[in-house]
PDB file of C-alpha atoms in Angstrom:
ATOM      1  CA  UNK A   1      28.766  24.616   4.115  1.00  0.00           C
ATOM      2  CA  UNK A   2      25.257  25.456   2.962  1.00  0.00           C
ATOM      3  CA  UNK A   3      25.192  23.325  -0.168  1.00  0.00           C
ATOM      4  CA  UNK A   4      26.036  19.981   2.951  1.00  0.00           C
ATOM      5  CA  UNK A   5      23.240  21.535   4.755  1.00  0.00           C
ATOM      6  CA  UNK A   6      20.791  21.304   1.773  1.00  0.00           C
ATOM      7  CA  UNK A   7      22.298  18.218   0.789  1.00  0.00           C
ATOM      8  CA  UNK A   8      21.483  16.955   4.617  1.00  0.00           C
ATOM      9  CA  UNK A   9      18.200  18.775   4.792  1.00  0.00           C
ATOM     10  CA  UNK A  10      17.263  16.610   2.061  1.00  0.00           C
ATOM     11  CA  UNK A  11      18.751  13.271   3.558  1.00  0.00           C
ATOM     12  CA  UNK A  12      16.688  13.846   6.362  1.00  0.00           C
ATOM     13  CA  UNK A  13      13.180  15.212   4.565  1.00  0.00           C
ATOM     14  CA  UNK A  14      13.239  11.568   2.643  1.00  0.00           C
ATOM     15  CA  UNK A  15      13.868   9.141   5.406  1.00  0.00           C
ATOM     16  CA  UNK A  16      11.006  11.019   7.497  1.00  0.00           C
ATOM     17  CA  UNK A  17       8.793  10.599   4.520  1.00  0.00           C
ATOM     18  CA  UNK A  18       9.221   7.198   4.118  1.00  0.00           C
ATOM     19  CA  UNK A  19       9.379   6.327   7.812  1.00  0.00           C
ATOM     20  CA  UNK A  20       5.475   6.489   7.841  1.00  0.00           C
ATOM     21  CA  UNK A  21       4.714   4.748   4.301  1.00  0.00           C
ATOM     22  CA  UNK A  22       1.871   4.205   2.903  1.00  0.00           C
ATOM     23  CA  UNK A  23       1.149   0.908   1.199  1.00  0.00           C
ATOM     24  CA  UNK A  24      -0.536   1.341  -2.166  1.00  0.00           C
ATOM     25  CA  UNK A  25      -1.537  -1.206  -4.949  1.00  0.00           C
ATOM     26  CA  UNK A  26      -0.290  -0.613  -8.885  1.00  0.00           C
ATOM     27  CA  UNK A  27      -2.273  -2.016 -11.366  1.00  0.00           C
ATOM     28  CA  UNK A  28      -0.735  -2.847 -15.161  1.00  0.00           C
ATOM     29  CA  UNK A  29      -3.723  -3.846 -17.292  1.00  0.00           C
ATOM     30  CA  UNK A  30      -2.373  -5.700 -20.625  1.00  0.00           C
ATOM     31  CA  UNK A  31      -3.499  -4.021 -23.796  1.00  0.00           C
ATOM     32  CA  UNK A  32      -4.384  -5.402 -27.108  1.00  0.00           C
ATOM     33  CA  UNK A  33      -0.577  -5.466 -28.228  1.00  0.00           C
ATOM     34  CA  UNK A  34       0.854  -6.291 -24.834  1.00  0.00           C
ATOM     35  CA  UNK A  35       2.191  -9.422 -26.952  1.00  0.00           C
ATOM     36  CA  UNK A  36       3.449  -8.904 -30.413  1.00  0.00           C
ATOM     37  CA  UNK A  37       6.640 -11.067 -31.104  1.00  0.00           C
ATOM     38  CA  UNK A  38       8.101 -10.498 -27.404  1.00  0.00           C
ATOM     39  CA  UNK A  39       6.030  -9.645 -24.266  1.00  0.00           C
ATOM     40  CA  UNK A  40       6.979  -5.988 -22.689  1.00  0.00           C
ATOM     41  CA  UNK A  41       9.861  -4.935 -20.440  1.00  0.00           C
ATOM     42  CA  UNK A  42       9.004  -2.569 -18.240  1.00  0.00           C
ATOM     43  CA  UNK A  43       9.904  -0.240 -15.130  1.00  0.00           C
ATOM     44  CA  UNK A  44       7.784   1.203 -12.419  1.00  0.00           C
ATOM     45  CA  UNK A  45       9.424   3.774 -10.403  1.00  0.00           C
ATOM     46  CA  UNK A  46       8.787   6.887  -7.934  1.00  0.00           C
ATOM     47  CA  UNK A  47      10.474  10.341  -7.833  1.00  0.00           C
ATOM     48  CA  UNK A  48       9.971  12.919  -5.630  1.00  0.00           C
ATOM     49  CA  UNK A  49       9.020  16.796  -7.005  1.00  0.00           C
ATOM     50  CA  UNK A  50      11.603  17.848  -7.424  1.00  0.00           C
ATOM     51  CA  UNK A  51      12.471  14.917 -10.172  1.00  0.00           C
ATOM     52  CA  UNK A  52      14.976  13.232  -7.681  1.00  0.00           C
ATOM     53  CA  UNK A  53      14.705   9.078  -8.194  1.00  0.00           C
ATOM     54  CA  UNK A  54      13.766   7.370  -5.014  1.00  0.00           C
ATOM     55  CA  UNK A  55      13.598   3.645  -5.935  1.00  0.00           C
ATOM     56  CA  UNK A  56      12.316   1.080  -8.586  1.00  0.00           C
ATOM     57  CA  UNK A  57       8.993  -0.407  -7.339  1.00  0.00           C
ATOM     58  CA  UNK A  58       9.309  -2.683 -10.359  1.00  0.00           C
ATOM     59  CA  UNK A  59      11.021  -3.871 -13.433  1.00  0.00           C
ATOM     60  CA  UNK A  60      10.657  -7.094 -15.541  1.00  0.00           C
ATOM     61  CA  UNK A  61      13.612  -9.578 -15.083  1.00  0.00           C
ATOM     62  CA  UNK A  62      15.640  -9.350 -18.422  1.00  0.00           C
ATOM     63  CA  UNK A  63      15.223  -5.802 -17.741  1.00  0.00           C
ATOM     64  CA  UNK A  64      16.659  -5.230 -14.420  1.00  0.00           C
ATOM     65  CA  UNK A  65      18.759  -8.089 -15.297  1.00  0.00           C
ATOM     66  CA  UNK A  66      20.170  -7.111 -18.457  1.00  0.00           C
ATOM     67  CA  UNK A  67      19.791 -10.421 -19.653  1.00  0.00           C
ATOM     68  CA  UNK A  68      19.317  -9.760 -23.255  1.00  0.00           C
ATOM     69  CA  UNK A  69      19.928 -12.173 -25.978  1.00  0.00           C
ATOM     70  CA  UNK A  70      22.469 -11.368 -28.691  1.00  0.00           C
ATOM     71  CA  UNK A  71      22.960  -7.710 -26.837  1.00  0.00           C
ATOM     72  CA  UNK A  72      26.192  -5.779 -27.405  1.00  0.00           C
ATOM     73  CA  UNK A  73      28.677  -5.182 -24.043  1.00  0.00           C
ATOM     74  CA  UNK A  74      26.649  -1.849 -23.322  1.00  0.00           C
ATOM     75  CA  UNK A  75      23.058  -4.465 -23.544  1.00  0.00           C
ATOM     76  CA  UNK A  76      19.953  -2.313 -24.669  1.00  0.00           C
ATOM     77  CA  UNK A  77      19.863   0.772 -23.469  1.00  0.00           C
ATOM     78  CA  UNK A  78      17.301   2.118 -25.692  1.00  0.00           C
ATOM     79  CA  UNK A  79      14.637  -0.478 -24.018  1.00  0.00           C
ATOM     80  CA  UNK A  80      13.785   1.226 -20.679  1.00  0.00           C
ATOM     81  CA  UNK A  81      16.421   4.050 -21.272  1.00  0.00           C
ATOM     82  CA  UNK A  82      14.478   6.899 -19.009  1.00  0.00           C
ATOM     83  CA  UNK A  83      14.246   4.279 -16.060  1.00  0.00           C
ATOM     84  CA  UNK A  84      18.599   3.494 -16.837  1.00  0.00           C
ATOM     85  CA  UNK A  85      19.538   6.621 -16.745  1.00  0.00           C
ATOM     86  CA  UNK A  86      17.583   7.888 -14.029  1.00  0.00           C
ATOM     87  CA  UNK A  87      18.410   4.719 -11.817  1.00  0.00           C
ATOM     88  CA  UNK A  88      21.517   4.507 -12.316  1.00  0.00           C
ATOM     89  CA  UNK A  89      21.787   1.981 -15.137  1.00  0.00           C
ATOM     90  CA  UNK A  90      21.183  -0.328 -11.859  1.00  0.00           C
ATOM     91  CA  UNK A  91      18.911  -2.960 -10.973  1.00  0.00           C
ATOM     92  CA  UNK A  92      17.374  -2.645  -7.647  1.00  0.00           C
ATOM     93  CA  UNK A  93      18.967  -5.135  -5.246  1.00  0.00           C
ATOM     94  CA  UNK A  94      15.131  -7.343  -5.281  1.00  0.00           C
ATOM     95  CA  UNK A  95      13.432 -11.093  -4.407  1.00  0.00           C
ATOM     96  CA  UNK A  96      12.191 -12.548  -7.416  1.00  0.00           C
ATOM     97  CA  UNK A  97       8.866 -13.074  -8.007  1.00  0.00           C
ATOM     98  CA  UNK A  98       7.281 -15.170 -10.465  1.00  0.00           C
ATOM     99  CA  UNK A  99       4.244 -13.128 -10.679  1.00  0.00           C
ATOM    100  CA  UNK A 100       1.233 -14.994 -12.457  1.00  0.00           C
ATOM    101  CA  UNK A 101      -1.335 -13.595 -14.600  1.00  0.00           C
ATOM    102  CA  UNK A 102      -3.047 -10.727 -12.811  1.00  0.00           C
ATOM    103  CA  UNK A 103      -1.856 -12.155  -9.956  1.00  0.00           C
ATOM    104  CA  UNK A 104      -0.430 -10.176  -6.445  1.00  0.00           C
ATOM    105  CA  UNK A 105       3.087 -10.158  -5.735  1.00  0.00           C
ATOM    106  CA  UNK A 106       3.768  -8.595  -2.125  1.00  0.00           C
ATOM    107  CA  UNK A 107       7.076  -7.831  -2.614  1.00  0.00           C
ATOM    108  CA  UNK A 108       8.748  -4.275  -2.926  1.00  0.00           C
ATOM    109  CA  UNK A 109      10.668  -3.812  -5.815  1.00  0.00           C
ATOM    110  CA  UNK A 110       9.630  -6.698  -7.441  1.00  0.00           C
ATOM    111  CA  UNK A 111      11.523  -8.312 -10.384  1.00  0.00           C
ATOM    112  CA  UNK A 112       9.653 -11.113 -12.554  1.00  0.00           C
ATOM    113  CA  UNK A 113       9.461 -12.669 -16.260  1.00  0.00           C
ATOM    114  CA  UNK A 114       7.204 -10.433 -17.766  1.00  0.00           C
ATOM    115  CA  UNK A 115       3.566 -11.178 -16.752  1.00  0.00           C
ATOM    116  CA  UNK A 116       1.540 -12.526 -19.799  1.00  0.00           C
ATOM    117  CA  UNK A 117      -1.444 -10.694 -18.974  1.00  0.00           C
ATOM    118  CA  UNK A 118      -0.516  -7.499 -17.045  1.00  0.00           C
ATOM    119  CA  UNK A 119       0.808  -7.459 -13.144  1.00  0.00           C
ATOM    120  CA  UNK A 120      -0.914  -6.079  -9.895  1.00  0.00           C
ATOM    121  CA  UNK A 121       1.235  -5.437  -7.190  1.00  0.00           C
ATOM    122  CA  UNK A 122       1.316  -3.852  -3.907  1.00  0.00           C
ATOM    123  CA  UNK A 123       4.386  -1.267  -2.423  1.00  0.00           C
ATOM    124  CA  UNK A 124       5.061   0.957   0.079  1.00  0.00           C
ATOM    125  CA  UNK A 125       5.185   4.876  -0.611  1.00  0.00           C
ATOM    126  CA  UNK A 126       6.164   7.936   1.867  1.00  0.00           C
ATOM    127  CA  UNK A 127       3.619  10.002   3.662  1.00  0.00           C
ATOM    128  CA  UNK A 128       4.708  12.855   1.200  1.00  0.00           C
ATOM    129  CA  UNK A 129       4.071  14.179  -2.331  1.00  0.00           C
ATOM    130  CA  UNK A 130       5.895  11.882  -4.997  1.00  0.00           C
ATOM    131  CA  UNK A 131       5.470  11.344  -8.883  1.00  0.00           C
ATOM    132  CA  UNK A 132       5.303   7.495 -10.236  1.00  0.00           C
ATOM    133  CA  UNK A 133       6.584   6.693 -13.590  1.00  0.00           C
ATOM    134  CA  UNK A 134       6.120   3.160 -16.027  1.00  0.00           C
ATOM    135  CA  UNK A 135       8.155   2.682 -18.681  1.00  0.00           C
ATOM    136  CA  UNK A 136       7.038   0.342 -21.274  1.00  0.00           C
ATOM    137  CA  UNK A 137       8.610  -1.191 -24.499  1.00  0.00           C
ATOM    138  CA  UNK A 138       8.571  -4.242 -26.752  1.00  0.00           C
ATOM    139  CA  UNK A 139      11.375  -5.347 -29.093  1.00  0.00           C
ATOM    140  CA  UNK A 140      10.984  -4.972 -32.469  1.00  0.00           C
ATOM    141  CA  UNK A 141       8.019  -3.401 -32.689  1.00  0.00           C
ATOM    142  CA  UNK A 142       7.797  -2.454 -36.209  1.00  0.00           C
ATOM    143  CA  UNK A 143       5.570  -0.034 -38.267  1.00  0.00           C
ATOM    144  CA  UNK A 144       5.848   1.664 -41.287  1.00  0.00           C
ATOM    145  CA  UNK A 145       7.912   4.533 -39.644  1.00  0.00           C
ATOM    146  CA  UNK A 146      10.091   2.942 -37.480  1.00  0.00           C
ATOM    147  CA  UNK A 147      11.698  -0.308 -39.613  1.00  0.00           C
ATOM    148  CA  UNK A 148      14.237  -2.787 -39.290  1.00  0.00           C
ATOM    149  CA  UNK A 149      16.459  -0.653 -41.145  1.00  0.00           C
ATOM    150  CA  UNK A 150      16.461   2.718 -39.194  1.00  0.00           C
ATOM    151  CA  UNK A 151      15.341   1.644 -35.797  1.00  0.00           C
ATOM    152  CA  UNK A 152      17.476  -1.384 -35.051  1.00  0.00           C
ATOM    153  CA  UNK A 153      16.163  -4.393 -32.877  1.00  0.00           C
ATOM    154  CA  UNK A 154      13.875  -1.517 -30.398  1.00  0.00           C
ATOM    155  CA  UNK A 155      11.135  -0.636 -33.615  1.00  0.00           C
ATOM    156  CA  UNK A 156       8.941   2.270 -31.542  1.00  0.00           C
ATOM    157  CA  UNK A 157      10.493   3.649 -28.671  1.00  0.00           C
ATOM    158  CA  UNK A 158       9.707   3.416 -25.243  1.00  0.00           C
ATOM    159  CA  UNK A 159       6.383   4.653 -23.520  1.00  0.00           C
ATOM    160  CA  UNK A 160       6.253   6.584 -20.675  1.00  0.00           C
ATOM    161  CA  UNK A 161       3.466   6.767 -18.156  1.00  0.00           C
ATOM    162  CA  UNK A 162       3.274   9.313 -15.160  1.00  0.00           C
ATOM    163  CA  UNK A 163       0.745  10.479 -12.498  1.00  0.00           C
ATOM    164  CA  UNK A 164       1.113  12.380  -9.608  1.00  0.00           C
ATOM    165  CA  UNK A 165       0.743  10.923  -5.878  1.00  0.00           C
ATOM    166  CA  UNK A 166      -0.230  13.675  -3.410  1.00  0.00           C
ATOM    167  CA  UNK A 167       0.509  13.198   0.354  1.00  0.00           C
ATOM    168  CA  UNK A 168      -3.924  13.597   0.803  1.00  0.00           C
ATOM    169  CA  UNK A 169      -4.263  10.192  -1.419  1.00  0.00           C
ATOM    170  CA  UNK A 170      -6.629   7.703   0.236  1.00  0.00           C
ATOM    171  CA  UNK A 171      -8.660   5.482  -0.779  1.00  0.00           C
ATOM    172  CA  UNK A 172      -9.368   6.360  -4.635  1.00  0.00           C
ATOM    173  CA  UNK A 173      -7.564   5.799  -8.348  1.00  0.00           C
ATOM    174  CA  UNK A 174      -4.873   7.505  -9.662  1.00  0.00           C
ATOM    175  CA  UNK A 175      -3.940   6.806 -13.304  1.00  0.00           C
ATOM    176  CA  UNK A 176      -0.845   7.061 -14.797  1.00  0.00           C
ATOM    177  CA  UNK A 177      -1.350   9.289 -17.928  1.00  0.00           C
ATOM    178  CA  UNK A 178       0.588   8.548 -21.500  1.00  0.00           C
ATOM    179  CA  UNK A 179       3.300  11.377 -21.074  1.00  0.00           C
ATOM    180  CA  UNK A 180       6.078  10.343 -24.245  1.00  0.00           C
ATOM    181  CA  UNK A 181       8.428   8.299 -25.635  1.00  0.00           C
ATOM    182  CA  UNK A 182      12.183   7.482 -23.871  1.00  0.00           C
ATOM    183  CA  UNK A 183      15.309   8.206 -26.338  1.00  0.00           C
ATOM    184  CA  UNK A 184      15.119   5.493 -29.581  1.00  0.00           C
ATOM    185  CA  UNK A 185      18.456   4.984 -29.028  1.00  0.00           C
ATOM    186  CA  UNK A 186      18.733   5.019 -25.636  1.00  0.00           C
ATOM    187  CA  UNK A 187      21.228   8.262 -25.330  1.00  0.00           C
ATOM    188  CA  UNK A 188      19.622   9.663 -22.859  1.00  0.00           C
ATOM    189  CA  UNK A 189      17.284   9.621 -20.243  1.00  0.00           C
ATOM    190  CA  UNK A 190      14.392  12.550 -21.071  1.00  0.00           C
ATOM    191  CA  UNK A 191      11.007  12.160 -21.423  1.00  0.00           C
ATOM    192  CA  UNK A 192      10.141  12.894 -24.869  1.00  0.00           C
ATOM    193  CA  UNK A 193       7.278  14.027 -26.883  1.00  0.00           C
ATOM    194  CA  UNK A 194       4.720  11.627 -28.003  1.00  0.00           C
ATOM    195  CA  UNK A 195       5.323  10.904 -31.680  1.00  0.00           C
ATOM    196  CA  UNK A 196       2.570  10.473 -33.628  1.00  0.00           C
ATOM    197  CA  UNK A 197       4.260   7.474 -36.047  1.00  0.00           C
ATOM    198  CA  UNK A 198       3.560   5.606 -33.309  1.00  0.00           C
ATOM    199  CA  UNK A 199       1.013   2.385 -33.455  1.00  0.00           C
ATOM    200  CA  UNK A 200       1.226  -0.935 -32.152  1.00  0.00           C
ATOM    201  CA  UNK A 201       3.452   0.845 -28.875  1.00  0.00           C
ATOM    202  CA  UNK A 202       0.485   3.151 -27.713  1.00  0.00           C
ATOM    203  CA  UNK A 203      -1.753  -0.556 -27.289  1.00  0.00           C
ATOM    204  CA  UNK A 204       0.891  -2.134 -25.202  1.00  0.00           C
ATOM    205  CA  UNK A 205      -0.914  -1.307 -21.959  1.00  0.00           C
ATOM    206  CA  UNK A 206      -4.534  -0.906 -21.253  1.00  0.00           C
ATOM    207  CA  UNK A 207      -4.490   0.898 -18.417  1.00  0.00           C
ATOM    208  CA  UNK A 208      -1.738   2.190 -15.335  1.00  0.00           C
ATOM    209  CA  UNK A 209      -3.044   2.802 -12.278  1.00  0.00           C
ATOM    210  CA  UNK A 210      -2.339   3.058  -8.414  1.00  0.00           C
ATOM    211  CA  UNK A 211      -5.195   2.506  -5.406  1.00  0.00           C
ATOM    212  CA  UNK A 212      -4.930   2.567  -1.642  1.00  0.00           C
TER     213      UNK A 212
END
C-alpha cells in the first residue's frame, strides 16, 4: 500500500509540474568535427532529480528511427546507448521536422536528418527542477586509440552533455557541461568517465545550451 502511494504521489507531482510549462529554447552549436565521414546522431532529453526519464525533446531521425544501414537485428546500440536505455530503447511518438541549418523547429520532441550546421529548437519544460541531457556520437570516428579493429563501426564513444534546470530559471543561459562518454558497446546505459583517448569526439559540438 505505501509503495502505490509513492508510486501515485509521484504520478501526480509530474503532471502538476508540467501542467504549467515553461517554454525554453535549446541551442546545438556545430563544432569543428560536427562532420567527419557521417554527420552526428544525437538525443536531447530531460530527467527529473531524482534521475527518472521524462521525455525526449529531441533525437536525429536514423536515431530515433533506427534506420541504420548494414545494422545487425539489435541496430546500434552503442550510438546513443545512455538515451536507449534510459528511454526505453523507444523513439518518442514525434512530427518530423526537416530542420534547416540553424534554423527553428517549433515542435516538441522533434525528430529530423541531422542538421548540417547545428539545430535550435524550442520545447516546453515543467515549472519544477529537472536535469537535461545531449547525447552525441558520430560513426566511425577513428583515432589512434579507438580503431577499426577494436572499436567496431562506433570509433569514440558517445558524448554526454548535462546541465541542471532549476524551477527559478528565467530569462538567462544554461549550458550543458561535457559530463562522459555512453558504454562503447552500447551494454548499458551509465554515464561514464571522460576518457582522455578521446579527440575528434570532444569537437563534435561547439556549444549546448538552453535560454528562456
Amino acid at each position: 500500500m505505501k509503495k502505490l502511494v509513492t508510486f501515485l504521489a509521484l504520478g501526480i507531482t509530474l503532471v502538476f509540474s508540467f501542467a504549467f510549462a515553461r517554454e525554453v529554447t535549446v541551442s546545438v552549436g556545430a563544432g569543428q568535427c560536427w562532420k567527419q565521414k557521417r554527420e552526428p546522431q544525437f538525443a536531447v532529453w530531460l530527467e527529473d532529480e531524482e534521475g527518472n526519464f521524462i521525455r525526449t525533446l529531441y533525437v536525429t531521425e536514423r536515431a530515433g528511427k533506427k534506420s541504420w544501414w548494414f545494422a545487425p537485428k539489435e541496430g546500434r546500440p552503442e550510438s546513443l546507448p545512455v538515451w536507449y536505455h534510459k528511454s526505453k530503447n523507444e523513439a518518442p511518438k514525434a512530427k518530423s521536422s526537416s530542420a534547416k541549418k540553424s534554423g527553428e523547429a517549433n515542435i516538441d520532441a522533434v525528430t529530423s536528418a541531422t542538421p548540417k550546421g547545428g539545430v535550435i529548437f524550442t520545447a516546453e519544460i515543467g515549472e519544477g527542477n529537472c536535469k537535461i541531457f545531449a547525447e552525441f556520437n558520430t560513426s566511425f570516428d577513428y583515432n589512434d586509440s579507438y580503431t577499426k579493429k577494436n572499436s567496431g563501426v562506433n570509433g569514440q564513444p558517445s558524448v554526454v552533455y548535462t546541465a541542471s534546470i532549476p524551477s527559478s530559471f528565467e530569462e538567462r543561459e544554461i549550458r550543458l557541461n561535457l559530463t562522459g562518454t555512453g558504454s562503447p558497446d552500447g551494454s548499458d546505459g551509465k554515464i561514464h568517465p571522460l576518457s582522455p583517448l578521446l579527440t575528434t569526439a570532444l569537437k563534435i559540438v561547439k556549444a549546448v545550451s538552453v535560454t528562456r
